[in-house]
Tab-separated table of C-alpha atoms in Angstrom:
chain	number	residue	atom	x	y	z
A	70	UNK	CA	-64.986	50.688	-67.340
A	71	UNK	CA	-64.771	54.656	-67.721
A	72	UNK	CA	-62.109	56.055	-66.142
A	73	UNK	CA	-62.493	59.842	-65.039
A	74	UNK	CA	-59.171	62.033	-64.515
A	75	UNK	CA	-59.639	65.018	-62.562
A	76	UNK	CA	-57.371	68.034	-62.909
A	77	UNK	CA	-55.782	69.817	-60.919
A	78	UNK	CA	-54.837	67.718	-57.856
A	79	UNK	CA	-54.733	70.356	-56.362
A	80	UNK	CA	-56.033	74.121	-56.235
A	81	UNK	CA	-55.167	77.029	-53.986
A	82	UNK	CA	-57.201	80.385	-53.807
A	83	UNK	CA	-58.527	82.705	-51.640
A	84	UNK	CA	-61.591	83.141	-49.555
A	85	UNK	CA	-64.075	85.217	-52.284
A	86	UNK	CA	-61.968	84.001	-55.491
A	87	UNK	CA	-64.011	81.081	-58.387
A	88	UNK	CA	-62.592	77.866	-57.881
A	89	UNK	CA	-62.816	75.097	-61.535
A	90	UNK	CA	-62.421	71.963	-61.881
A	91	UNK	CA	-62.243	69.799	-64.547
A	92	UNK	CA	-63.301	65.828	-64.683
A	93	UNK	CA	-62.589	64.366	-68.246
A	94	UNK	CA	-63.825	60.487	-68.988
A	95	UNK	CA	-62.182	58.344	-71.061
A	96	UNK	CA	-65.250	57.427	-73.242
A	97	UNK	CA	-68.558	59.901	-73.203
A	98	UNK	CA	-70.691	59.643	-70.795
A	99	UNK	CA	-74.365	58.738	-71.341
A	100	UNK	CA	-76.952	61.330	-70.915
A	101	UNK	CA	-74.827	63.465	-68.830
A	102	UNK	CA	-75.121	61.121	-66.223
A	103	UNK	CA	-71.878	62.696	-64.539
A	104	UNK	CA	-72.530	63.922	-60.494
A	105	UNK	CA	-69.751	65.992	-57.841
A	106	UNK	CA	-69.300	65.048	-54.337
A	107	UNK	CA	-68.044	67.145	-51.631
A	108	UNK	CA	-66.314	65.967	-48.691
A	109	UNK	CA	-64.814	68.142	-45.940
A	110	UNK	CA	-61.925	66.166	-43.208
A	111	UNK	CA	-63.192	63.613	-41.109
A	112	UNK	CA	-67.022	63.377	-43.022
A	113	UNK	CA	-68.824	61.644	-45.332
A	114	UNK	CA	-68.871	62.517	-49.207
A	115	UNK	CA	-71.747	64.684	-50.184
A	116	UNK	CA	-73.685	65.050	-53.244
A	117	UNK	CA	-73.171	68.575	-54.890
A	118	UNK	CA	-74.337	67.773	-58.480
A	119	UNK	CA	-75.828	65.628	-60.563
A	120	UNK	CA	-76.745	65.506	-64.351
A	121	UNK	CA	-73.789	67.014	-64.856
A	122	UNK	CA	-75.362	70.863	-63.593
A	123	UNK	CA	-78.524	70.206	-61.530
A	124	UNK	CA	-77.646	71.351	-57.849
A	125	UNK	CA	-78.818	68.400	-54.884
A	126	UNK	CA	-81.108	69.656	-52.354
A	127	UNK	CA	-79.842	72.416	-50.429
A	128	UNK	CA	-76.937	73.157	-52.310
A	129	UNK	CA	-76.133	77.320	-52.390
A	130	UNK	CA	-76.250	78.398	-55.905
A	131	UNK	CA	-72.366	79.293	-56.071
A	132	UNK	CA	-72.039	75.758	-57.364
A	133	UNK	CA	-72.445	74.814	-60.822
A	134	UNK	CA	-71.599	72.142	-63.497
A	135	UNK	CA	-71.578	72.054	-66.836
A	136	UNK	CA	-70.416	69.915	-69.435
A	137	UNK	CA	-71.047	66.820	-71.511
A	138	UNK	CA	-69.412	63.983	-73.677
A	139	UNK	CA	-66.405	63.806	-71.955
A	140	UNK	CA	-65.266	66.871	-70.453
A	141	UNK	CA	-67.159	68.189	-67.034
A	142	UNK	CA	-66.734	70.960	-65.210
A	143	UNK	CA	-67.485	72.511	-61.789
A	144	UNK	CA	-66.909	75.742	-60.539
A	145	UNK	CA	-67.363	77.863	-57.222
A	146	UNK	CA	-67.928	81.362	-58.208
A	147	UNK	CA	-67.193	82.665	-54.936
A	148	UNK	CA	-65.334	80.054	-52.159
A	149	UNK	CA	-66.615	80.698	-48.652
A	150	UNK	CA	-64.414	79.094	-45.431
A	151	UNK	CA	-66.764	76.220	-45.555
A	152	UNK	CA	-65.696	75.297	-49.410
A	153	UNK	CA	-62.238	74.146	-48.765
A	154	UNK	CA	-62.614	70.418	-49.171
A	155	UNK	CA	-62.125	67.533	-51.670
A	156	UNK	CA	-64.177	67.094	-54.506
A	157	UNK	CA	-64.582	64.180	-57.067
A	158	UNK	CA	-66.330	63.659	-59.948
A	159	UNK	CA	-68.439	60.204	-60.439
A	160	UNK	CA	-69.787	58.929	-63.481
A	161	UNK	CA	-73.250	56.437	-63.111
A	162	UNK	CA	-73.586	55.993	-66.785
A	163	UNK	CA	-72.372	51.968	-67.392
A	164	UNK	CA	-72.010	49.664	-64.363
A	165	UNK	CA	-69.395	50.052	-61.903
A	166	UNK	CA	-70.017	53.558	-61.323
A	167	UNK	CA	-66.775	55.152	-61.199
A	168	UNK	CA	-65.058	58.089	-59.333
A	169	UNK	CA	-61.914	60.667	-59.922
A	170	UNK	CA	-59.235	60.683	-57.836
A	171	UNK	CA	-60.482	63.721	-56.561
A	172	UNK	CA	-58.868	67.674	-56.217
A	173	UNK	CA	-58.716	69.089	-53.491
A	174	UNK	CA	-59.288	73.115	-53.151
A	175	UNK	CA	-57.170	74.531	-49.896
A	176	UNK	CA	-56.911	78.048	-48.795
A	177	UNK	CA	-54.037	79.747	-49.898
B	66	UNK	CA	-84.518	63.034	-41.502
B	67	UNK	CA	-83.329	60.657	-43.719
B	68	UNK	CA	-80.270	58.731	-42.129
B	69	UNK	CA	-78.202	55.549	-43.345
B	70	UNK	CA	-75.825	54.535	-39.942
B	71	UNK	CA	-72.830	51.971	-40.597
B	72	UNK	CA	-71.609	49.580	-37.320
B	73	UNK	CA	-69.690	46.939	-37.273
B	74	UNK	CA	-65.790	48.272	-37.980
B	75	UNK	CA	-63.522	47.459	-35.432
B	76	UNK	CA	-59.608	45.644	-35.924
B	77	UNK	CA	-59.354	41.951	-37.172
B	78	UNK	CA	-56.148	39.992	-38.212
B	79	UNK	CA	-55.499	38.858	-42.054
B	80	UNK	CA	-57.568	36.076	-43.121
B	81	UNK	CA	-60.366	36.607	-40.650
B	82	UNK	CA	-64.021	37.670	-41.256
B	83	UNK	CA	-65.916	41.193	-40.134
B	84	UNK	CA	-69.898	41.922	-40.898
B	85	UNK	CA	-71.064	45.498	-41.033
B	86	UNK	CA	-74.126	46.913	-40.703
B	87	UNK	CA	-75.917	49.181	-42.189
B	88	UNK	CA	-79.414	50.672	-40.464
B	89	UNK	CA	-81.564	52.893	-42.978
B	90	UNK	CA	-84.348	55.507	-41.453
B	91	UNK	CA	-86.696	58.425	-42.682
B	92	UNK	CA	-86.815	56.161	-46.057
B	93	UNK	CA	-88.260	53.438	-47.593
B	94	UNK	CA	-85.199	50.911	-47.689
B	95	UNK	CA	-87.300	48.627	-50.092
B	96	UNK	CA	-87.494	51.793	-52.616
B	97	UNK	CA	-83.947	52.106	-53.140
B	98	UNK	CA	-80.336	49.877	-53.914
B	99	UNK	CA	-77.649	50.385	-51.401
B	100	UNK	CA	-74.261	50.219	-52.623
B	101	UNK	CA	-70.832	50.365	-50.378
B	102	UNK	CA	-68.072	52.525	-50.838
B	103	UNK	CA	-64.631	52.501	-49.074
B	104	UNK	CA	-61.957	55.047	-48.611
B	105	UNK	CA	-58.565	53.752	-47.493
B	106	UNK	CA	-56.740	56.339	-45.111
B	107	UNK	CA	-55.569	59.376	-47.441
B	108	UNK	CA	-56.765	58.083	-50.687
B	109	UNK	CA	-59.664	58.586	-52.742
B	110	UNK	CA	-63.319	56.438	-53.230
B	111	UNK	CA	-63.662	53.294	-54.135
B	112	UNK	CA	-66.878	51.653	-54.757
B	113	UNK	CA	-67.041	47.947	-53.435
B	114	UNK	CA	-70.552	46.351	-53.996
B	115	UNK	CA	-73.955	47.440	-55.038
B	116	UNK	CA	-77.045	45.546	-54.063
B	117	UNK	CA	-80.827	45.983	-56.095
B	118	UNK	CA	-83.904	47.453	-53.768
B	119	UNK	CA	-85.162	43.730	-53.509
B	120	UNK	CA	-81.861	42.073	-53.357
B	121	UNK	CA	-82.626	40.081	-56.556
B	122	UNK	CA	-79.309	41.480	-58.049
B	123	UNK	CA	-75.285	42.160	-56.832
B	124	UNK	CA	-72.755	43.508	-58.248
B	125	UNK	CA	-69.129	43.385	-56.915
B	126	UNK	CA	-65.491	45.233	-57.380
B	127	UNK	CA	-62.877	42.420	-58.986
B	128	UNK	CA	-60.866	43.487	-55.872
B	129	UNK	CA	-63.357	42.154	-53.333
B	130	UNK	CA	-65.315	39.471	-55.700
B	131	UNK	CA	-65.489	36.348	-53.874
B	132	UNK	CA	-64.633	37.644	-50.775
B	133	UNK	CA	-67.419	39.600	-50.386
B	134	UNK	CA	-71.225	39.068	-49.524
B	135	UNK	CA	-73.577	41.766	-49.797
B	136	UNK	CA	-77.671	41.602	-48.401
B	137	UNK	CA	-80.358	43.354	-46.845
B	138	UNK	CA	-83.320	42.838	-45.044
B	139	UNK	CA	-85.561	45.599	-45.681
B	140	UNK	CA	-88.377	44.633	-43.159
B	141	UNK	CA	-85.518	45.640	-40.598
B	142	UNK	CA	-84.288	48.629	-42.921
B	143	UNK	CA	-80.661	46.978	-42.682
B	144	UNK	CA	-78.035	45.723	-45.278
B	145	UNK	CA	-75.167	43.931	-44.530
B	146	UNK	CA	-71.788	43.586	-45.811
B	147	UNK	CA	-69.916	40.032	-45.190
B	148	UNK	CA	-65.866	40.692	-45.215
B	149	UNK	CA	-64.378	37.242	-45.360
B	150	UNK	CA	-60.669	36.503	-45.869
B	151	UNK	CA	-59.545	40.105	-45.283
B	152	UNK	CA	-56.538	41.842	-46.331
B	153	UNK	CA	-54.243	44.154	-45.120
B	154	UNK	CA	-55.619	46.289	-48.212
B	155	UNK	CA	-58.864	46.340	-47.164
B	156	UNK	CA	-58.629	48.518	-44.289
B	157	UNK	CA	-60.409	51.784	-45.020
B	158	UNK	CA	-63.459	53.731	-43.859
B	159	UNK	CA	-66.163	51.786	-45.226
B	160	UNK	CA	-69.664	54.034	-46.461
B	161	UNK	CA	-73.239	52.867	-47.167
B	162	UNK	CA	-74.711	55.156	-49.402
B	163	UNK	CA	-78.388	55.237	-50.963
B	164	UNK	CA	-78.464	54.607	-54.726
B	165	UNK	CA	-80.772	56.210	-57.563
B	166	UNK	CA	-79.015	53.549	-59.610
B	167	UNK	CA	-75.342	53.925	-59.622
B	168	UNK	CA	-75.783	57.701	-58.096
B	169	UNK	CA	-75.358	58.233	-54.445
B	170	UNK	CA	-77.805	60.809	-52.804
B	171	UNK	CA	-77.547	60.163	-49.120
B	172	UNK	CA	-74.351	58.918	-47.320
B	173	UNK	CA	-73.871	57.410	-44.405
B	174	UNK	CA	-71.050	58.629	-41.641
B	175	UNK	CA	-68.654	55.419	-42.462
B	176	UNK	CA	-67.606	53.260	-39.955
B	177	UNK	CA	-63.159	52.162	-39.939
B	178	UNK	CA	-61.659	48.553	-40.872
B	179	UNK	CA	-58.607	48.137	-40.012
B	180	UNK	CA	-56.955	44.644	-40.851
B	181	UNK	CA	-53.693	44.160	-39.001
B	182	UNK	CA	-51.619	41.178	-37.310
């Protein structure tokens, strides 16, 4: 099973300032079959990204991923109010699909 | 719109059995394998079962294996999760989600378990 660490726990910016965060697997991930999920207090997980950069549907173009192997990362250029939430990383690679704990990006 | 709708949470003592429900529309269930996710209360995801487009195949977490019975019916759009034997551990926000294999495009709102004497 591929375990996925995500770093930090925990991030605190500013309205307007690039939030990154980093996923890292324990073994490389296939075909950089690596997706984000958002989700905001009291909702569902949504998908942000998957393929490691390809934006879901309706997805604003201030999110991005990159990455590959073992080491993903996503990054907010510019956080708006509605970004503050908890992200994870999944991998769907090799059966069970596995997530990160998750960081979460609060305003500071 | 596509919409997946969970039902079926609710309180139940240790040892006792819960089904929820899981209603699919603005898809084609039969197109796609629904997998379950649960969230206990301030903690991350955990994925708990995954079930193939025709049902032919299941996969399971080794936390809930043999506890847990996963199904569908896709000529009522529904799958079903069987929660025998619960824990105290199990109680969490339980999600459907659609799979494109083990990736999870479309989520439903979650419905809460909570196992307590």
């Amino acid at each position: 099973e591929i375990v996925l660490t995500q770093s930090p726990g925990t991030l605190s910016l500013s309205p307007g300032e690039r939030a990154t965060l980093s996923c890292r697997a324990s073994q490389s991930v296939g075909s950089t079959y690596l997706a984000w999920y958002q989700q905001k207090p009291g909702q569902a997980p949504r998908l942000l990204i998957f393929g490691a950069s390809n934006r879901a549907t309706g997805i604003p173009v201030r999110f991005s991923g990159s990455g590959s192997g073992t080491d993903f990362t996503l990054t907010i250029s510019r956080l708006e109010p509605e970004d503050f939430a908890v992200y994870y990383c999944q991998q769907y690679d090799s059966s069970p699909g596995t997530f990160g704990q998750g960081t979460k990006v609060e305003i500071k | 719109q596509e919409q997946l709708v969970e039902s079926g949470g609710g309180v139940v003592r240790p040892g006792r059995s819960l089904r929820l429900s899981c209603a699919a529309s603005g898809f084609i269930l039969s197109s796609y394998g629904i997998h379950w996710v649960r969230q206990a209360p301030g903690k991350g995801l955990e994925w708990v079962t995954f079930i193939w487009y025709d049902g032919s195949n299941d996969y399971y977490a080794d936390s809930v294996k043999g506890r847990f019975s996963i199904s569908r019916d896709n000529s009522k759009n529904m799958v079903y999760l069987q929660m025998n034997n619960l824990r105290a551990e199990d109680t969490a926000v339980y999600y459907c989600a659609r799979g494109r294999g083990w990736l999870l495009d479309l989520w439903g709102q979650g419905t809460l378990v909570t196992v307590s004497s």
